[in-house]
Coordinates of C-alpha atoms in Angstrom, one line a residue:
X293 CA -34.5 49.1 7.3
X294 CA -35.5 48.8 3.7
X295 CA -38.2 45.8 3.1
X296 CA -37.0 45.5 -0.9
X297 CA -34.9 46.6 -3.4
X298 CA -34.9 47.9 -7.2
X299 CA -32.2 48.2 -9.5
X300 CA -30.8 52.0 -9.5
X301 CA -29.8 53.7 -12.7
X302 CA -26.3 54.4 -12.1
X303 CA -23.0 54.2 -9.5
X304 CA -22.9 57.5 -7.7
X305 CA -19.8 59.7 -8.5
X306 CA -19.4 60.1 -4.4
X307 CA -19.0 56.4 -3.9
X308 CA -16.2 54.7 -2.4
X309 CA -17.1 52.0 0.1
X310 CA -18.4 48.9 -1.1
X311 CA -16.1 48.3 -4.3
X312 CA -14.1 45.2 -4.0
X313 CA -14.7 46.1 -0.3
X314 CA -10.9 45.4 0.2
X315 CA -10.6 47.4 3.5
X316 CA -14.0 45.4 5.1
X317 CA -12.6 42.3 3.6
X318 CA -9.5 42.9 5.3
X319 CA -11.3 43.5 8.8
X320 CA -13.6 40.5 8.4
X321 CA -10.6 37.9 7.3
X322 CA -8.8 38.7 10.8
X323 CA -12.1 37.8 12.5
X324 CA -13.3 35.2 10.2
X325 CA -9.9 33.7 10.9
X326 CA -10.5 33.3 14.4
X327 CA -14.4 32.2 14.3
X328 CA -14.4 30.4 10.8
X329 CA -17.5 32.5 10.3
X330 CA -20.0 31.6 7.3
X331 CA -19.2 34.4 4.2
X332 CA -22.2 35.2 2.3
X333 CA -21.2 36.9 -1.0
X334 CA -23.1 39.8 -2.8
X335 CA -22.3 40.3 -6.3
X336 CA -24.2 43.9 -7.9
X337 CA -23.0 46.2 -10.2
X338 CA -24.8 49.2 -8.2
X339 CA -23.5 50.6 -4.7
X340 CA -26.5 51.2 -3.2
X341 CA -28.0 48.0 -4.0
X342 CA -24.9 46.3 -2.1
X343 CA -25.3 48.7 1.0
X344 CA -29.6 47.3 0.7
X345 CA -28.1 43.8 0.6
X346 CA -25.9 44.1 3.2
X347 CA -28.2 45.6 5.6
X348 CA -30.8 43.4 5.0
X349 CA -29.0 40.4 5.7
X350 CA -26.1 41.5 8.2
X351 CA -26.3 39.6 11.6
X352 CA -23.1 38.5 14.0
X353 CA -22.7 35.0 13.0
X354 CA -22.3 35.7 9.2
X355 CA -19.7 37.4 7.1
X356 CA -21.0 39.6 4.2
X357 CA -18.6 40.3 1.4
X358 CA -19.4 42.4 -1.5
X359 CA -18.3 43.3 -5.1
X360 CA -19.2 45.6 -8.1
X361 CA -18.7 43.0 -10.7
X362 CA -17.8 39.4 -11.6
X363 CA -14.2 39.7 -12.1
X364 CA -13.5 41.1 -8.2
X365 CA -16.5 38.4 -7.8
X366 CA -14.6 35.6 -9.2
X367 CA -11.3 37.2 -6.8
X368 CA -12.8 36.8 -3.7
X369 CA -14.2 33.1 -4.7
X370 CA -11.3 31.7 -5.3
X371 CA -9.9 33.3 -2.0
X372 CA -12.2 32.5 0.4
X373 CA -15.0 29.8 1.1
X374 CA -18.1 31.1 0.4
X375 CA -21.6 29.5 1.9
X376 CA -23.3 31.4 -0.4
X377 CA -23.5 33.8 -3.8
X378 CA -26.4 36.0 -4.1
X379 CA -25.6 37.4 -8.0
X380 CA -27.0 39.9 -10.2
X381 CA -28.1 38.9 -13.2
X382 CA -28.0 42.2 -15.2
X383 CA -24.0 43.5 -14.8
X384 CA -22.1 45.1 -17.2
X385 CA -19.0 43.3 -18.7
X386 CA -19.4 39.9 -17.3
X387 CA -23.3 39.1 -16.5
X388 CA -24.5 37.3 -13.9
X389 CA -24.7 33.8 -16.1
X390 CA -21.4 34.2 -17.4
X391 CA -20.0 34.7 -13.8
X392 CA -22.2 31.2 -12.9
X393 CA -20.7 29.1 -15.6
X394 CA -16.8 30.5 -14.8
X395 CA -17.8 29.1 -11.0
X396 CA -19.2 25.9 -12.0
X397 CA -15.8 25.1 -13.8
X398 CA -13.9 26.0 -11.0
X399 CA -13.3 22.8 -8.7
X400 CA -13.2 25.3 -5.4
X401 CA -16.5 26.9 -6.4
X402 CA -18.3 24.4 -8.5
X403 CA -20.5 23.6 -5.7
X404 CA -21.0 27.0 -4.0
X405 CA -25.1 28.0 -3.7
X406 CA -26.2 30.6 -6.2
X407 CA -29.3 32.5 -5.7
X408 CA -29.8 35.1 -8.8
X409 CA -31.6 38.5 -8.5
X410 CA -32.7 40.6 -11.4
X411 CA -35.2 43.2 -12.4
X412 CA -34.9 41.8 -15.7
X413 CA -37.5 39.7 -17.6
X414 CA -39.7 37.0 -15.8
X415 CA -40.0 35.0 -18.9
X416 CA -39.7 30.8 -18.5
X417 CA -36.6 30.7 -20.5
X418 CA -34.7 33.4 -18.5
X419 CA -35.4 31.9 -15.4
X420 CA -35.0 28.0 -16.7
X421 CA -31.3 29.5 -18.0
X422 CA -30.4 30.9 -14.4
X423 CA -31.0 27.3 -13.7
X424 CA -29.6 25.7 -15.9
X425 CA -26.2 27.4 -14.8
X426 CA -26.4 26.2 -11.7
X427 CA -28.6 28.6 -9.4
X428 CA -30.4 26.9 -6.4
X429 CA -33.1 29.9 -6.4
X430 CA -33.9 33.1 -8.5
X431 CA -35.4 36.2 -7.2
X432 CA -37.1 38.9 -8.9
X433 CA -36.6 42.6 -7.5
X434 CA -37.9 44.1 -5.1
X435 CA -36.6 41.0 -3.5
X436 CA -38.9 40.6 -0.2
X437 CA -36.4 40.8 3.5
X438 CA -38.1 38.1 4.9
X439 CA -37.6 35.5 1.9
X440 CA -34.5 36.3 1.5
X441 CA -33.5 35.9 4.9
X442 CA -35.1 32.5 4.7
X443 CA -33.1 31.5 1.9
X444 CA -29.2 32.7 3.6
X445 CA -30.4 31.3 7.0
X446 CA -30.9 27.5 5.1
X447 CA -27.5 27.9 3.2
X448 CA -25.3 29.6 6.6
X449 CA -26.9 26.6 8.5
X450 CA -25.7 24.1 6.2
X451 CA -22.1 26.0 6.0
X452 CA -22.1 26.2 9.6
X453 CA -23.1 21.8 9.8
X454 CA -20.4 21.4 6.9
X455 CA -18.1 23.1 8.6
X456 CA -18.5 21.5 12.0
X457 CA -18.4 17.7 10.3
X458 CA -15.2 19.0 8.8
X459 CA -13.7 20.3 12.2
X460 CA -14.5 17.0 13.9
X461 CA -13.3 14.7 10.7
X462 CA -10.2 17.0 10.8
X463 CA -9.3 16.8 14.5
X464 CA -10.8 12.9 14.6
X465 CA -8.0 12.2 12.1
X466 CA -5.6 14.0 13.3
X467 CA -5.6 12.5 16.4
X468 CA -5.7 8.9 14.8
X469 CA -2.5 9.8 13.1
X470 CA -0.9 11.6 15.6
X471 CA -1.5 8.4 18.2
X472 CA -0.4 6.1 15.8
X473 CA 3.0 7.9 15.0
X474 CA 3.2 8.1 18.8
X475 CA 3.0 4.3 19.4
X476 CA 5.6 3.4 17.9
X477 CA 8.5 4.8 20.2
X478 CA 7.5 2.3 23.0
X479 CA 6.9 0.1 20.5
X480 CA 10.3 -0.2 19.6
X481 CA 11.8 -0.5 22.6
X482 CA 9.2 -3.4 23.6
X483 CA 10.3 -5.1 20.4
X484 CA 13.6 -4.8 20.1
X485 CA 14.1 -5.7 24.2
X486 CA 11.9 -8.8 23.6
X487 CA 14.1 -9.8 20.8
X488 CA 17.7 -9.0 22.1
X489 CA 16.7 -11.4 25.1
X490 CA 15.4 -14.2 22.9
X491 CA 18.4 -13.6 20.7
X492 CA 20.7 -14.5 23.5
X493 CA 18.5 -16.9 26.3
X494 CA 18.8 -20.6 25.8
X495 CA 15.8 -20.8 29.0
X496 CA 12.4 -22.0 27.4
X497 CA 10.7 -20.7 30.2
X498 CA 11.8 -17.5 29.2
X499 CA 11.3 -17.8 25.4
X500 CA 7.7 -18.5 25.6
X501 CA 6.3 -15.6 26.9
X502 CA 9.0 -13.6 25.2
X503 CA 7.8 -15.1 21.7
X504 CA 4.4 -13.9 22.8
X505 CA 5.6 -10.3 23.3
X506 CA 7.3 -10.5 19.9
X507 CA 4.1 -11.6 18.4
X508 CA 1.7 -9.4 20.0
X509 CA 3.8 -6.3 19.6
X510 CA 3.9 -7.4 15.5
X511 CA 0.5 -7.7 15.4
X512 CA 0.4 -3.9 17.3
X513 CA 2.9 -2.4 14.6
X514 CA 0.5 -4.0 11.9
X515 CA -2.5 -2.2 13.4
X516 CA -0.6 1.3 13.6
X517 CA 0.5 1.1 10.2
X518 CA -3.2 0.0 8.9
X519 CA -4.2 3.1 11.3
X520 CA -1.9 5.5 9.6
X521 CA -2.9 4.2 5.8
X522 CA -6.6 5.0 6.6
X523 CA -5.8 8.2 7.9
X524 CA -3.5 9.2 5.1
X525 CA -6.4 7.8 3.0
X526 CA -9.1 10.2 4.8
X527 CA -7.1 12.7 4.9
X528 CA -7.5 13.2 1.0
X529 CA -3.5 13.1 0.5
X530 CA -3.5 9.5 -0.7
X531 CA -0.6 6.8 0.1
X532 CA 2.7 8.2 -0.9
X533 CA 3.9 5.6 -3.5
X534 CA 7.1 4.9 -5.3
X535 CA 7.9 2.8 -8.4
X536 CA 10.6 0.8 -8.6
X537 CA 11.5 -1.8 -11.2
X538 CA 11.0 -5.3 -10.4
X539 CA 10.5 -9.1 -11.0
X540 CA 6.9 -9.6 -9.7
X541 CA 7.8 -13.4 -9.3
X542 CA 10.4 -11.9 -6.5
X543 CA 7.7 -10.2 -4.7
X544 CA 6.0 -13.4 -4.4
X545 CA 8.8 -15.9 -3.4
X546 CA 9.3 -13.2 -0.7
X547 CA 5.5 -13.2 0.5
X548 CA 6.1 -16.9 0.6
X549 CA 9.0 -16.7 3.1
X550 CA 7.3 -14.7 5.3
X551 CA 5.3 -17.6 5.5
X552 CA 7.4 -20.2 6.1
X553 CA 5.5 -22.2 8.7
X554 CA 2.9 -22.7 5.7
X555 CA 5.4 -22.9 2.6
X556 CA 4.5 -26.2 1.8
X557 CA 1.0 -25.2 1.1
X558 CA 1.5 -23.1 -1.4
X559 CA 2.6 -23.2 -5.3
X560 CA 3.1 -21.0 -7.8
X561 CA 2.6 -20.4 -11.4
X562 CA 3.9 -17.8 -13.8
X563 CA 3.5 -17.4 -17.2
X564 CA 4.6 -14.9 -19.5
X565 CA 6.7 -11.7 -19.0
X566 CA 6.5 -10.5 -14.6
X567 CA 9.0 -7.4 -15.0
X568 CA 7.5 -3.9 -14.6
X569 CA 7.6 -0.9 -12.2
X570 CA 5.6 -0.6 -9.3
X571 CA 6.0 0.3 -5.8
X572 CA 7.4 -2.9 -4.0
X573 CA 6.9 -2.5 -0.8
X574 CA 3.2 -1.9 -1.5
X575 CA 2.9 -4.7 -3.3
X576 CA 4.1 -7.0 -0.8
X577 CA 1.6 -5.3 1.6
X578 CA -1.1 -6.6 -1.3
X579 CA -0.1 -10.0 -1.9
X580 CA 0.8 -10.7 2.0
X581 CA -2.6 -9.8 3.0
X582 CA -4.1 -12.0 0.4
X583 CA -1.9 -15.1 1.4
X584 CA -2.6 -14.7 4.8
X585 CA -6.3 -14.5 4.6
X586 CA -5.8 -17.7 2.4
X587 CA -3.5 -19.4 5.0
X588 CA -6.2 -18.5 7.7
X589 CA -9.5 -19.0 6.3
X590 CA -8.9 -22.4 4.5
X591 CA -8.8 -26.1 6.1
X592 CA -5.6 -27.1 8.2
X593 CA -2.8 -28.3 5.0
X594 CA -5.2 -27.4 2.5
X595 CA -3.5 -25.8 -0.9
X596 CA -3.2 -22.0 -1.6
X597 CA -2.5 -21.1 -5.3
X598 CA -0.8 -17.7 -6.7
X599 CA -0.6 -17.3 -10.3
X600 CA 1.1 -14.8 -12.3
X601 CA 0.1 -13.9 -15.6
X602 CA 2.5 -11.7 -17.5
X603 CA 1.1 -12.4 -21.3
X604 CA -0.2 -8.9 -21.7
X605 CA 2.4 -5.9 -23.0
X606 CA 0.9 -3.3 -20.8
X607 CA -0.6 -5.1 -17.9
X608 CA 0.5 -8.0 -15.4
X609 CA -2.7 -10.2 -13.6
X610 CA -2.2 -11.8 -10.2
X611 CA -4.4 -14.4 -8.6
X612 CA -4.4 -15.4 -5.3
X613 CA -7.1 -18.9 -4.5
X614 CA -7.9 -20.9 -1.6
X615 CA -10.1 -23.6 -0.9
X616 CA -13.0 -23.8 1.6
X617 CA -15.4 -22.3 3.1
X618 CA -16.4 -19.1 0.7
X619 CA -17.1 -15.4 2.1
X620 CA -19.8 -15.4 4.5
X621 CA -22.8 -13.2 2.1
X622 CA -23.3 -10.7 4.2
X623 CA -19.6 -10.1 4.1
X624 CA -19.1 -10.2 0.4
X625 CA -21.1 -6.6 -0.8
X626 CA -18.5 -4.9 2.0
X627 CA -15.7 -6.9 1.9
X628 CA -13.3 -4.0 0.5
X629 CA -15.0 -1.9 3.2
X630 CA -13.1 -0.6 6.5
X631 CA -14.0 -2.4 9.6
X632 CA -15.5 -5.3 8.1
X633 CA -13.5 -8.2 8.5
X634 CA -14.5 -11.3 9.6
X635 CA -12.2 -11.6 13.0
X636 CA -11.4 -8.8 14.6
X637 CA -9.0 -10.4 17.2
X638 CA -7.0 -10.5 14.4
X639 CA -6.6 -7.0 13.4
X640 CA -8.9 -4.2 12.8
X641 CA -11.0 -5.0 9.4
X642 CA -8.7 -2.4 7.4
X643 CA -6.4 -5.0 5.5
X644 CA -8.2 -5.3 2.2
X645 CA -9.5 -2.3 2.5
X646 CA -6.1 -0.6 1.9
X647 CA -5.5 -3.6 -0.5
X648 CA -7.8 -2.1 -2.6
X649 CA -6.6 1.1 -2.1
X650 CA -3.2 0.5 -3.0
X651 CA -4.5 -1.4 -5.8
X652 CA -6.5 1.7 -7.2
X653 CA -3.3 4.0 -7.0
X654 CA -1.2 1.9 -9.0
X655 CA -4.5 2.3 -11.6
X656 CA -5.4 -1.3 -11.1
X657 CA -8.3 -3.3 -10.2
X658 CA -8.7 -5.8 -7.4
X659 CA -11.9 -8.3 -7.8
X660 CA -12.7 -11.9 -5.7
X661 CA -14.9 -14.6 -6.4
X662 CA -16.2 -16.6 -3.9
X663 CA -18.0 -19.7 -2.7
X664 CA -18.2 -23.0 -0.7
X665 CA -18.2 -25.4 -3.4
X666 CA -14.8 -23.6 -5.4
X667 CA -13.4 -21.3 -2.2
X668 CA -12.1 -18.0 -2.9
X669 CA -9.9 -16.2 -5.6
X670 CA -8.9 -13.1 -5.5
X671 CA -7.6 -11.2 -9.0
X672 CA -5.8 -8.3 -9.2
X673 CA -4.7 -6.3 -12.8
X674 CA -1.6 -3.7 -12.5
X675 CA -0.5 -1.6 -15.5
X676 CA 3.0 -3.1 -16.2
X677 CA 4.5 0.6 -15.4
X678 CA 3.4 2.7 -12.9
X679 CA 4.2 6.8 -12.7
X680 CA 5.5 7.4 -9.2
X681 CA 8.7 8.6 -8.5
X682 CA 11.5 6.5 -8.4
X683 CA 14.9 6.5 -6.7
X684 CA 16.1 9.4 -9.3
X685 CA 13.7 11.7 -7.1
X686 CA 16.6 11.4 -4.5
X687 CA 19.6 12.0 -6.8
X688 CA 21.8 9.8 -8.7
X689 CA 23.8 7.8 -6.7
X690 CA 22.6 8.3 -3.6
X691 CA 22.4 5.1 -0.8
X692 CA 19.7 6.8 0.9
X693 CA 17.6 6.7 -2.2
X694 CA 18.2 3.0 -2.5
X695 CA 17.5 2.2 0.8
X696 CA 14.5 4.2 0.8
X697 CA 13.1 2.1 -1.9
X698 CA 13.4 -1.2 -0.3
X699 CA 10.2 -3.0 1.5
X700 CA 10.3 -1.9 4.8
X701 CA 10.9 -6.0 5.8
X702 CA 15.3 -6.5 5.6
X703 CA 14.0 -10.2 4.9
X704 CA 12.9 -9.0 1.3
X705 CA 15.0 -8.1 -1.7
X706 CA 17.4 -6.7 0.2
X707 CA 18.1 -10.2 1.8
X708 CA 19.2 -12.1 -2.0
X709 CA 21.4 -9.6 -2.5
X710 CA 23.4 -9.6 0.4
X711 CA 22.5 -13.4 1.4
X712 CA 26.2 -14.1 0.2
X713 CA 27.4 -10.6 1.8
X714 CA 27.5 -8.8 4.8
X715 CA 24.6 -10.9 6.1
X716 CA 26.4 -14.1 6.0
X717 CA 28.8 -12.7 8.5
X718 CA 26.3 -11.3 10.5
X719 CA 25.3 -14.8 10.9
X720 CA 29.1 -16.3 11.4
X721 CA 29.3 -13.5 14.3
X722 CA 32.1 -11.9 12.0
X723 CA 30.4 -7.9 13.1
X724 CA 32.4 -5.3 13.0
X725 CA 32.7 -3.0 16.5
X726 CA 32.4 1.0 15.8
X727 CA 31.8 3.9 17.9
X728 CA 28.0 4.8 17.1
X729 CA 26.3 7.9 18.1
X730 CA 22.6 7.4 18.8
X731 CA 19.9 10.7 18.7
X732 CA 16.6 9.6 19.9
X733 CA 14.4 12.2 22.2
X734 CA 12.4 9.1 23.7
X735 CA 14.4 8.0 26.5
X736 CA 13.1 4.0 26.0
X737 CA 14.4 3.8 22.4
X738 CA 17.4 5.8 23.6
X739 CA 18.2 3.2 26.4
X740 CA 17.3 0.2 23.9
X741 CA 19.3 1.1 21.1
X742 CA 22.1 1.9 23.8
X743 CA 21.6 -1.9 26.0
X744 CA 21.6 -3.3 22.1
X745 CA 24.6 -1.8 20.9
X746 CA 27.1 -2.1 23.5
X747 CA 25.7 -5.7 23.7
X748 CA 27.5 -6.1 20.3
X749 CA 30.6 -4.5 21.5
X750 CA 29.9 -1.3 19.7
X751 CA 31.0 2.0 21.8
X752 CA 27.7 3.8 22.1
X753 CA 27.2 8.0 23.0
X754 CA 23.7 8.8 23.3
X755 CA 21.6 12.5 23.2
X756 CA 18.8 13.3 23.1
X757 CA 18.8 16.5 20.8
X758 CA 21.1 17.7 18.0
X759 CA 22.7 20.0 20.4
X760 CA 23.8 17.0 22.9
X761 CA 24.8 15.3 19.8
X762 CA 27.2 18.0 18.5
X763 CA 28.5 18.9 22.4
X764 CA 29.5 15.3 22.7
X765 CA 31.5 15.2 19.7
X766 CA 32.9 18.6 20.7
X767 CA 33.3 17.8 24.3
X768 CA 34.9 14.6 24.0
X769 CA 37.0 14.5 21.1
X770 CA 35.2 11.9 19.6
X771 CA 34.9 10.6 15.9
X772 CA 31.6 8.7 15.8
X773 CA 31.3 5.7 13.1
X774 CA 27.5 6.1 12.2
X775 CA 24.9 7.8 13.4
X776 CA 21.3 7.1 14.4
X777 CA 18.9 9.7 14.8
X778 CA 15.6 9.6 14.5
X779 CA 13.6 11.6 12.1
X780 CA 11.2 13.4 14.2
X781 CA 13.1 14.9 17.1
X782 CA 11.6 17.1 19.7
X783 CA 10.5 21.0 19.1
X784 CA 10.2 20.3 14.7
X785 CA 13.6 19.4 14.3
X786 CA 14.6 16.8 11.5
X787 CA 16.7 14.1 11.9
X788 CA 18.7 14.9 8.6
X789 CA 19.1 18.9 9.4
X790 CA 21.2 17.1 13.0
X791 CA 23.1 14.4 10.4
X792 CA 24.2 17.3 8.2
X793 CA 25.1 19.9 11.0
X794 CA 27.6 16.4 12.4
X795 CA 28.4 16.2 9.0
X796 CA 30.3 19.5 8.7
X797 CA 31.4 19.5 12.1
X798 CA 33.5 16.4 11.2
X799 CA 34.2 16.9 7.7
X800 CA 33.4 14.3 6.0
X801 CA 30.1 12.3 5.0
X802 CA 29.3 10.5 8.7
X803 CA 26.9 7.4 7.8
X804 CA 23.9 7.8 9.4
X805 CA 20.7 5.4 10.3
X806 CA 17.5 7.3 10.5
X807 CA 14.6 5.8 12.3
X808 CA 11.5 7.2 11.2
X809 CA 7.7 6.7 13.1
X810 CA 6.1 7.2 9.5
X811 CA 7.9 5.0 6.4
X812 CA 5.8 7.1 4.4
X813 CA 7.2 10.4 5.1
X814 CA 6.9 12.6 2.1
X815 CA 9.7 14.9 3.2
X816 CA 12.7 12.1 2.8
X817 CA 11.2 11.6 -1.2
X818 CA 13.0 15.5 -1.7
X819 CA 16.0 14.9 0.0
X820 CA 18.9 12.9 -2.0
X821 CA 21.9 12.3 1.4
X822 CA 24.8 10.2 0.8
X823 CA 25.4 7.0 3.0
X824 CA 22.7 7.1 4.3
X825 CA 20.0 4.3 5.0
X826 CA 16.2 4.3 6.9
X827 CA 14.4 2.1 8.6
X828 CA 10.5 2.9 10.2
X829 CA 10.1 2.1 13.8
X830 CA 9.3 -0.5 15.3
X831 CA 12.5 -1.5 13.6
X832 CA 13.4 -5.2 13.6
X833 CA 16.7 -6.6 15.1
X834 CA 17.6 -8.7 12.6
X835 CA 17.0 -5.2 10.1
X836 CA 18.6 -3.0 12.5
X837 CA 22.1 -5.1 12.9
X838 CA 22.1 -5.8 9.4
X839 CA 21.6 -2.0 8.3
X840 CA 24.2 -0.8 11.0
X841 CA 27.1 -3.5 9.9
X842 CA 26.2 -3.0 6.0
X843 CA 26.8 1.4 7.1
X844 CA 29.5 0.7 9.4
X845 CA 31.6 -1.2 6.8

């Protein structure tokens, strides 16, 4: 093996391996596939210097991939990872500088090593350019094996390190997500059991612990969704957000019923213009946070304040302030930070955390003040319009769209429109009976939703799968009502491909109720279906009836 290398004077007419090296490349991606292996990249306009190159510096845990100038260069960089770019300087066509300065602007290789060869010139100001381009090293032929050796083994064991952190943040996440999606089938059935009995029992005995259930398995939902924000978060994806136009003053008076043990303690002010566009149920998540941190960490009766402030034409300010004691210090520098809040029997320190984050993707700012003399105020700026997608991203007129917009809590905006409506003969016991078809693959929220709806006189068929679904309808005769299926059945099959295929079994547009483990499920934002309505699990019963009686009329 060859110790160094010096530029050759020309290609030889016989040559026909290294160019591109399209069939090696081809043979290395199937087992680069499998092992994820580190891909060193030489870039030289002369075949024999490659074959040098890739002789010194071939070894079983590294990839080497070659090419005879910076356009098949720039090919294989944007097609593969690279741990690192050993470049010519002196190529024809596009030098080694020029192919530099292309990578740097490039967000996939901006940050890719580059070590620079040449035979060239060792003046200052060559070598200061190289890096000033961006090169992490530059070598002057004949390049010595063992240096350069060094140099690849510092950058494979940092690709190797990356790539490991990467694996374990990948499969960490994925696991986080995957749980919290999971939880939330048993969930639902604890939930909606524990309410169906409290519903109906007049025994105290039995209400008290029942209440407890309710309230533990809330607080439970609240910690999967927080769970599933920070891993859509982490994931790099972002939270999928939707604007919707709205009075921000109705956002608040519903915040405020949510709290209606502690109404009295709170008062509002508005000033100015509080219409704009933003994603509502977000929002709510926002402002609830902030008035239940206020509610909690002030004296017993003590006032909270939430002021609006819709003077400004292109933004809307929102302040949320409570009295007593201020932010512990040590707190205050990490107070936006995950797992940092100041009782964790309360939840898991991610609430303003993805406060702020929701606050960010709307293009806002979230700031607080606090202290033990004046207590603690929180101030958050939105732009009056946000550019999410609204409910035209589903198609015009579609129920499913408007549904999907709603905050995920029935007792929102949804509630003042219908508070004269269908929910007033909810209430009066006025419900109309149907013939409902449920498609849940988790045998708990199967049997719940079942016990629940023949509880209400409804006639219920249940299955498990699309298939059951469309044999039972077959089999039987039968012309289900509504539907409910959930999104996510077994083996990758949607709920809305098993509403469509019931759809044009029946002929006609079937309402359907889909149940979703993720309210944030970017594939519903692309599909506009008529009569149609969603709800995320753990699904309220209160929500639930109401959604079922408002589709089955």
């Amino acid at each position: 093996m060859m110790d160094s290398i010096e530029n050759g004077s020309s290609e030889p007419a016989h040559w026909h391996g290294p160019a591109d090296s399209s069939s090696r490349r081809k043979a290395h991606d199937d087992r680069s596939s499998a092992t994820d292996l580190p891909v060193v990249l030489i870039v030289d306009d002369v075949a024999d210097n490659l074959l040098a190159f890739e002789g010194m510096l071939r070894r079983d845990d590294v990839e080497i991939v070659t090419a005879l100038s910076g356009r098949a260069a720039l090919d294989i960089l944007l097609d593969r990872n690279v741990a690192l770019a050993i470049i010519d300087v002196q190529m024809p066509e596009m030098d080694g500088f020029e192919l530099a300065a292309l990578m740097r602007g490039v967000e996939k290789t901006r940050y890719v090593p580059i070590v620079f060869v040449t035979a060239g010139s060792r003046e200052p100001s060559r070598v200061f350019k190289g890096y000033e381009v961006g090169a992490v090293d530059y070598l002057f032929k004949p390049v010595d094996e063992r240096v350069l050796r060094g140099k690849v083994d510092v950058f494979v064991t940092l690709e190797k390190q990356r790539q490991q952190l990467l694996q374990a943040d990948r499969m960490r996440e994925m696991f986080v997500g995957i749980l919290g999606h999971d939880l939330r089938n048993p969930l639902q059935g604890i939930l909606m059991t524990a309410e169906l009995v409290l519903s109906r029992s007049k025994d105290e005995t039995m209400r008290k612990p029942l209440e407890g259930i309710r309230q533990c398995g809330d607080r439970m939902a609240r910690m999967i969704e927080q769970i599933l924000d920070l891993t859509r978060i982490r994931l790099g994806g972002g939270l999928l957000l939707s604007s919707t136009p709205v009075d921000f003053h109705s956002i608040v008076e519903q915040v405020i019923e949510e709290f209606a043990e502690h109404e009295s303690r709170f008062s509002v002010e508005v000033v100015g213009d509080t219409h704009g566009s933003w994603d509502i149920d977000r929002i709510l998540q926002v402002l609830s946070n902030l008035a239940g941190n206020a509610v909690e960490h002030s004296p017993p009766g003590a006032p909270v304040l939430i002021r609006v402030d819709g003077r400004l034409d292109d933004a809307l300010e929102c302040e949320v302030r409570n009295g007593g004691p201020g932010v512990p210090s040590g707190l205050r520098d990490a107070l936006f930070e995950p797992f940092r809040g100041r009782d964790r029997t309360r939840g898991l320190g991610l609430g303003l955390f993805i406060c702020k984050q929701i606050v960010v993707a709307h293009g806002g700012t979230i700031e607080f003040e606090s202290s033990d003399e004046s207590g603690t105020r929180f101030q958050i700026s939105l732009p009056r319009h946000t550019a999410f997608g609204g409910a035209d991203d589903f198609g015009e007129g579609s129920v499913f769209a408007a549904e999907a917009m709603l905050p995920r809590s029935e007792a929102g905006l949804r509630r003042e429109r219908h508070r004269r409506g269908t929910d007033d003969r909810i209430a009066d016991g006025a419900c109309r009976a149907g013939a409902i078809l449920v498609v849940d693959d988790d045998p708990s929220v199967r049997d719940s939703l079942e016990f629940l709806l023949n509880m209400d006189g409804h006639q219920v068929m249940a299955a498990a799968d699309g298939d059951e679904a469309a044999e039972i309808v077959a089999r039987n005769g039968v012309r289900p009502d509504m539907v409910i299926v959930d999104y996510n059945l077994a083996e990758g099959v949607i709920g809305l491909q098993v509403v469509t295929r019931l759809r044009e079994r029946l002929g006609h547009d079937l309402p359907a109720l889909i149940l979703t483990g993720d309210r944030s499920t970017g594939s519903l934002r692309n599909i506009a279906l008529h009569n149609c309505t969603q709800l995320s699990k753990p699904a309220k019963l209160e929500e639930l009836t109401q959604a079922i009686q408002r589709l089955l009329e």
